[in-house]
Coordinates of C-alpha atoms and ligand atoms in Angstrom, one line a residue:
X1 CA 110.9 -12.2 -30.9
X2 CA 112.4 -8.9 -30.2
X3 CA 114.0 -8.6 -26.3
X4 CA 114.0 -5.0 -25.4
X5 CA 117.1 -3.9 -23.8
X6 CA 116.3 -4.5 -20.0
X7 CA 115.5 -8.5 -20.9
X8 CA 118.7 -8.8 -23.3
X9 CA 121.0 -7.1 -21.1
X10 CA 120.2 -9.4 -18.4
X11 CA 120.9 -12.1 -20.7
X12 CA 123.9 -11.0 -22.0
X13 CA 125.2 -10.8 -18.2
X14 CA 124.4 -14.5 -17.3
X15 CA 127.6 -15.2 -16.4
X16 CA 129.9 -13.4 -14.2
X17 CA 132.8 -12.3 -15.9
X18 CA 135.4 -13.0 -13.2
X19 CA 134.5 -16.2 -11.4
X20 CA 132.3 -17.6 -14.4
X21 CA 129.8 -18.1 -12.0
X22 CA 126.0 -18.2 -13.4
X23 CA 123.5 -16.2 -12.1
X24 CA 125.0 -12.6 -12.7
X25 CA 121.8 -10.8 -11.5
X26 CA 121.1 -7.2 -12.8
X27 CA 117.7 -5.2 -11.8
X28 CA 118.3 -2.3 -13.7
X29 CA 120.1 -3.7 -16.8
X30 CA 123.0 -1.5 -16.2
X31 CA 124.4 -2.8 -13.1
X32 CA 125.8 -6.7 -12.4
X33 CA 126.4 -8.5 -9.7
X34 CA 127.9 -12.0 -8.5
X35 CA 126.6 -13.3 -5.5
X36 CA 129.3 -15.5 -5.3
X37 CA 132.8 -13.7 -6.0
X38 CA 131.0 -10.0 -5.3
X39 CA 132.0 -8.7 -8.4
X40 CA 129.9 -5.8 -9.3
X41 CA 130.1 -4.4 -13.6
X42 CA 128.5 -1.3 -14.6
X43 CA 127.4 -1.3 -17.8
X44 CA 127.5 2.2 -17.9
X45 CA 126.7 4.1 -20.8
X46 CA 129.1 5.5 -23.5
X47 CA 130.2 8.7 -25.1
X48 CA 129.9 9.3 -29.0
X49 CA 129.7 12.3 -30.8
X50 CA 128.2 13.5 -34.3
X51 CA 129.2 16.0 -36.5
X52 CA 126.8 17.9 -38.8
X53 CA 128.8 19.0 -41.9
X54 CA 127.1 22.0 -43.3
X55 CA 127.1 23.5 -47.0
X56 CA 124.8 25.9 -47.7
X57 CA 121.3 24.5 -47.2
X58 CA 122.9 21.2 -47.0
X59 CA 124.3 18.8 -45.1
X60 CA 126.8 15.9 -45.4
X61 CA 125.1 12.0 -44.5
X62 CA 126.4 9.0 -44.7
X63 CA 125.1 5.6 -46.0
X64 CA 125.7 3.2 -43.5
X65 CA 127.2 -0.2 -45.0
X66 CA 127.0 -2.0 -41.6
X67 CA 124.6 -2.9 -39.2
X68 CA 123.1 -1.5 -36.8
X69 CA 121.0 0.4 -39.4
X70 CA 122.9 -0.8 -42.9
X71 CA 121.2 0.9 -45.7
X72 CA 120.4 3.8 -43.8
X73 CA 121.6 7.6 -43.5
X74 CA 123.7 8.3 -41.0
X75 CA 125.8 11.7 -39.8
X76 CA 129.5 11.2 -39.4
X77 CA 130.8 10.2 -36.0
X78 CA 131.5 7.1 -33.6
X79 CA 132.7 6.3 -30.5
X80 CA 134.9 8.7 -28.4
X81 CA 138.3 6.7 -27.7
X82 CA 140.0 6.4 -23.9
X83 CA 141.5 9.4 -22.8
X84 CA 140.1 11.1 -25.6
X85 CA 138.3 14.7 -25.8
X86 CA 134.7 15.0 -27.9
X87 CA 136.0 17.5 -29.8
X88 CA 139.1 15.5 -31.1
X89 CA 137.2 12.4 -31.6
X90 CA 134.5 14.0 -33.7
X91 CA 137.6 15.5 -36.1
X92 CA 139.2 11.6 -35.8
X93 CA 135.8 10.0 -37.1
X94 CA 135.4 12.5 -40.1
X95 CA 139.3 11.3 -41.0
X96 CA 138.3 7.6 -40.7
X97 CA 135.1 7.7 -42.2
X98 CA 135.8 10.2 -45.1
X99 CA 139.2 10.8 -45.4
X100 CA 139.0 14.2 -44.9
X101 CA 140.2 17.0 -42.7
X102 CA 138.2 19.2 -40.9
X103 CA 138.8 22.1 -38.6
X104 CA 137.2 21.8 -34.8
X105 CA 133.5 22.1 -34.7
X106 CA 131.3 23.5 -32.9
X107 CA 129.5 21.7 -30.1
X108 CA 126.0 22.2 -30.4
X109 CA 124.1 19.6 -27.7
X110 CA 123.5 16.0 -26.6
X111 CA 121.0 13.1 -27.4
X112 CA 120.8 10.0 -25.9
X113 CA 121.1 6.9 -28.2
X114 CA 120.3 3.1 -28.3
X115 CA 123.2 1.3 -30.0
X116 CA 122.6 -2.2 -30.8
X117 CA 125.9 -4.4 -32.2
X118 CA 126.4 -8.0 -32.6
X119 CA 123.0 -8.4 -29.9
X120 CA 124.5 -6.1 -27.2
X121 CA 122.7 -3.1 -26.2
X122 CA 125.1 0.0 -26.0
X123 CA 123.5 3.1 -24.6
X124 CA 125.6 6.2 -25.8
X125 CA 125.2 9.8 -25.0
X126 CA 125.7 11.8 -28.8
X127 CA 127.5 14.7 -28.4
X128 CA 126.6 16.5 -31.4
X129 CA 128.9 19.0 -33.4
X130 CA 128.1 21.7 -36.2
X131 CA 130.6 22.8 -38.9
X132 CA 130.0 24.8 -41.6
X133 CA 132.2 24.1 -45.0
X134 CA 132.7 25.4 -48.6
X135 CA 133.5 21.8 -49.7
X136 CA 134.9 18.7 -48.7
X137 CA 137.3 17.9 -51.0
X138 CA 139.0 14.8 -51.9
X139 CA 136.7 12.3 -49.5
X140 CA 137.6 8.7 -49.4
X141 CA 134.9 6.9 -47.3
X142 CA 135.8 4.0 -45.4
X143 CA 134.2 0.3 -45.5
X144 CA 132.0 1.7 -42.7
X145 CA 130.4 4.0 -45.1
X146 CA 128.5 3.2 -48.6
X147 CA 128.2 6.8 -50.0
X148 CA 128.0 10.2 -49.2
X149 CA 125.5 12.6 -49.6
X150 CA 125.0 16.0 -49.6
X151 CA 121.2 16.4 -49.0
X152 CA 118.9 19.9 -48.0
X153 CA 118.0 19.6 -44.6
X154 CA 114.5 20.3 -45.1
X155 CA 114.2 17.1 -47.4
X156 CA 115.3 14.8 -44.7
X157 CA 113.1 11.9 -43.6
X158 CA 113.1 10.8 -40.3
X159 CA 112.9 7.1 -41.5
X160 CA 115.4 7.5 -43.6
X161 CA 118.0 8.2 -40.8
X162 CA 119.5 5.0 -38.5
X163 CA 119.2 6.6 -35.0
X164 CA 116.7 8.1 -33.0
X165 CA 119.5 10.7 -31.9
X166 CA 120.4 11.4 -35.2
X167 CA 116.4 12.1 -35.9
X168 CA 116.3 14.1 -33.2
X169 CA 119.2 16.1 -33.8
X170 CA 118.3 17.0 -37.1
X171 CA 114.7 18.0 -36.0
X172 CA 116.6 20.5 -34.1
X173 CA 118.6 21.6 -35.9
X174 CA 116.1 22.3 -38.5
X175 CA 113.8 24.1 -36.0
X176 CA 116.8 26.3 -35.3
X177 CA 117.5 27.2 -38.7
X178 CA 113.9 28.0 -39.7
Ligands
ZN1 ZN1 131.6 -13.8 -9.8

């Protein structure tokens, strides 16, 4: 049986996180409350960003080696750190994931995102970034990432790609460019 987000969330907040109490009651699946200690947690959404690595008629993707979405393609990016900008995080997750070093991107728009790790719901807001490159020498993926591939944007399957954000980014994009 699948839960859709509203049902799991509530289930993932059965027990108040402060007093232990059960019962942690959410109507909206974003925010909590105790009825006995008064506690009240947002699970609010959370920032992420994307960056679209361009060569050409090309663009960079990554194979994902973990879930959510193992197997599948993926554009480079991740969570924004604390006290971090979008801009320096998506330069931070092209370091981690590939090893490489990239100037500052351009920010192009946002897509809302449905993140689901270890059977908790994330919503995310993807900020996504553009940057156009000769070549990206030298890359060293991480364990996060199976392979990279340089692929046309044109031949790019929306079933192929993990996240709905992603799909929709690149739909875009590609409208943009035609
Ligand atoms: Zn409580």
């Amino acid at each position: 049986m699948t839960a859709g987000s509203h049902e799991f969330t509530r289930e993932w907040a059965r027990f108040c996180p402060r007093c232990g109490a059960e019962g942690l009651a959410s109507e909206d699946g974003r925010r909590h409350a105790c009825a006995r200690c008064g506690l009240v947690y947002f699970h609010n959404l959370a920032a992420a960003v994307c960056v679209i690595l361009r060569r050409g008629d090309e663009i960079a993707l990554v194979v994902r080696a973990q879930d959510p979405g193992k197997g599948l393609l993926d554009l480079p990016g991740g969570f924004v750190d604390p006290e971090e900008d979008l801009e320096s995080a998506a330069v931070r997750e092209v370091r981690e994931e590939l090893g490489a070093e990239i100037g500052t991107p351009r920010y192009l728009f946002s897509m809302p995102n449905l993140y689901r790790y270890r059977d908790v719901n994330y919503r995310t807001l993807d900020a996504m970034f553009e940057l156009w490159i000769d070549d990206l020498p030298d890359v060293a993926p991480n364990a996060e990432i199976a392979a990279l591939h340089w692929r046309p944007l044109a031949s790019i399957q929306p079933y192929e790609l993990a996240f709905p954000s992603v799909r929709a980014a690149l739909a875009r994009v590609r409208g943009a460019s035609a």
